Amino acid sequence: MEHIVIIGNGIAGVTASRHIRKLSDKRITIVSAESEYFFSRTALMYVYMGHMKFEHTQPYENHFWKKNRIALVHGYVTKVNTEEKLLHINGAPDLNYDKLIIATGSKPNKFGWPGQDLDGVQGLYSKQDLELLEENAPNNTVCKRAVIVGGGLIGIELAEMLRTRNIPVTFLVREKSFWNSVLPSGESEMINEHIREHHIDLRLGVSLKEINPDENGRVRSVTLETEEEIECNLVGLTAGVTPNIDFLKDSGIDLGRGVKVNRFLETNVEDVYAIGDCAEQHKAIGNRRPVEAVWYTGRMMGEALAQTICGNRMAYNPGHWFNSAKFLDIEYQTYGWVFPERKKKENEAHFHWRHPKEKICITIAFDKHSETLLGINTFGIRLRHEIFDRWLSENKTIDFVMEHLIDANFDPEFYKNFESQIVSKYNSDFGKSIKLKKKNLKRIFQLG
C-alpha cells in the first residue's frame, strides 16, 4: 500500500490528508512536533483572551484520526533523505515514505537584533508561543509593559490580547502609518486612530535598535534607533513570518524563500510536494505573492494536491484574491486588488468613503479607462463573498457595483445600511447620477 507522509499538521497538511482519505485507501501518516492534534491557529488569541479553552480550537474529536486511518507521529523531522525516501525524526523512529508532502508552515521573522533570543522575547505563531505568552505575560504584575515590534496582522492581534489583561502596550511600527504597505492611506490612517483609541501606545516611523537584558538574562528594556529606551518585560516580534524550511538544507530539494514548487505543487524531486505557508511558487500567480501565508490558500493547496496524489492531476488555482481580518473590533474584508498609493498601477483609480463619526469605510479600485471593477476593501461592513467573486469574474463596472451595492451587503438584520451615503458620495466625486437599486434575492442567488 502506497505510504503518504505529511510533515506538518496545520490546515494545509490536514486538508491534504482528509481529502486523500476521501479519495483513496492509501496509508497516511502526519508528523508534527507542535501539537499532537490539529488545531485552528487563528483561534489561539481567543484562548489567551479567555473566550475558549485550547481543546475548543480542535475541529475534530481525538478519535477522528484513528477512525479515518490517519496515523499521527509526534516528533520533529531533522533530516529528509530523498534518495532513500527516509525521514529522520527527533522523538520518533525513522520513517519511510512513498510520497512526501511538506506542509511545515512559517516561523516568526528575526532580523538579527541584539538580544532577540533573550528570555521574554517571543513571536506569536505556534501553540508553544501561546504557552510561552502565558508564562511571560500572565498579568500586569508580572508584565508591567510589553513592546510589540512590527505592524502587521499578528502584531495587532498580540496587542489586543495583552490589552484584555490590562497590560500596557507600546507598538513599534517602522512605516509612517499602520500597514500602509497593504492599505491605502485613508484606511491606514483610520486604523492608526482606532489603535490609539484602545489605549495602545502606537509609535509610527520608529525602528528597534536592540533588546537589553537584566542580570538574569531576561528582557529589561528596548532601545530604539533614536536611542530612546523603553522599559518592558515582554517583547513580541511580529515583523512577519518566513517559511519553516531549515531542516531541508542539503536534502536536494530546491529552496528559495520557501520550498520551490510548480502550479501542481510539485518540487524538483520526484514524489516530493510542498503546500501552505512553506511553499513558494516558481512564478507568482497574478498579483499574488510567490509565498502565500494565508489560511484559506493552505486549505486550497491541500485539496488540489490530494487530487494529484490520487491520480487526478490538478493545478493549484486560487481564483480571485480575498482575505479577512480584524483590527481590534473592526472587521476587514478585501476582494480583488486594492493597492496602496505607492503600489498603485497607472490605470488604477480609487473611490473612498468614510463614515463621518464611526470607524467604517470602503475603498473601491477600478480601471480609470474601462471603469471595470478591480477590487474592494471594507471596514465595518460585511460583504457577500460570492457576489464580489461573481462581479470580478464578470468584469462588472464600478457603476454597476454602485447600482447593486445593496445586494452585496451581508450585515446582520437591524444593522445600519450606508449604501445610500456611499452612492451619494460616488456621484458627487465622479459627476455620476447612479440610483441605488433595492435588494433583490433573485439577483443575489441567481434564481429564475
Short mmCIF file of C-alpha atoms in Angstrom, two decimals, residues 25 33 92 110 143 146 183 389 446:
data_model
loop_
_atom_site.label_atom_id
_atom_site.label_comp_id
_atom_site.label_asym_id
_atom_site.label_seq_id
_atom_site.Cartn_x
_atom_site.Cartn_y
_atom_site.Cartn_z
CA ASP A 25 -7.24 3.74 0.68
CA ALA A 33 6.31 18.42 16.66
CA ALA A 92 10.28 9.03 16.98
CA LYS A 110 14.09 37.74 13.22
CA CYS A 143 4.42 42.02 32.80
CA ALA A 146 5.01 44.89 26.59
CA LEU A 183 -3.80 49.59 2.84
CA ASP A 389 -16.32 36.92 -6.73
CA GLN A 446 -29.35 33.94 -9.42
#
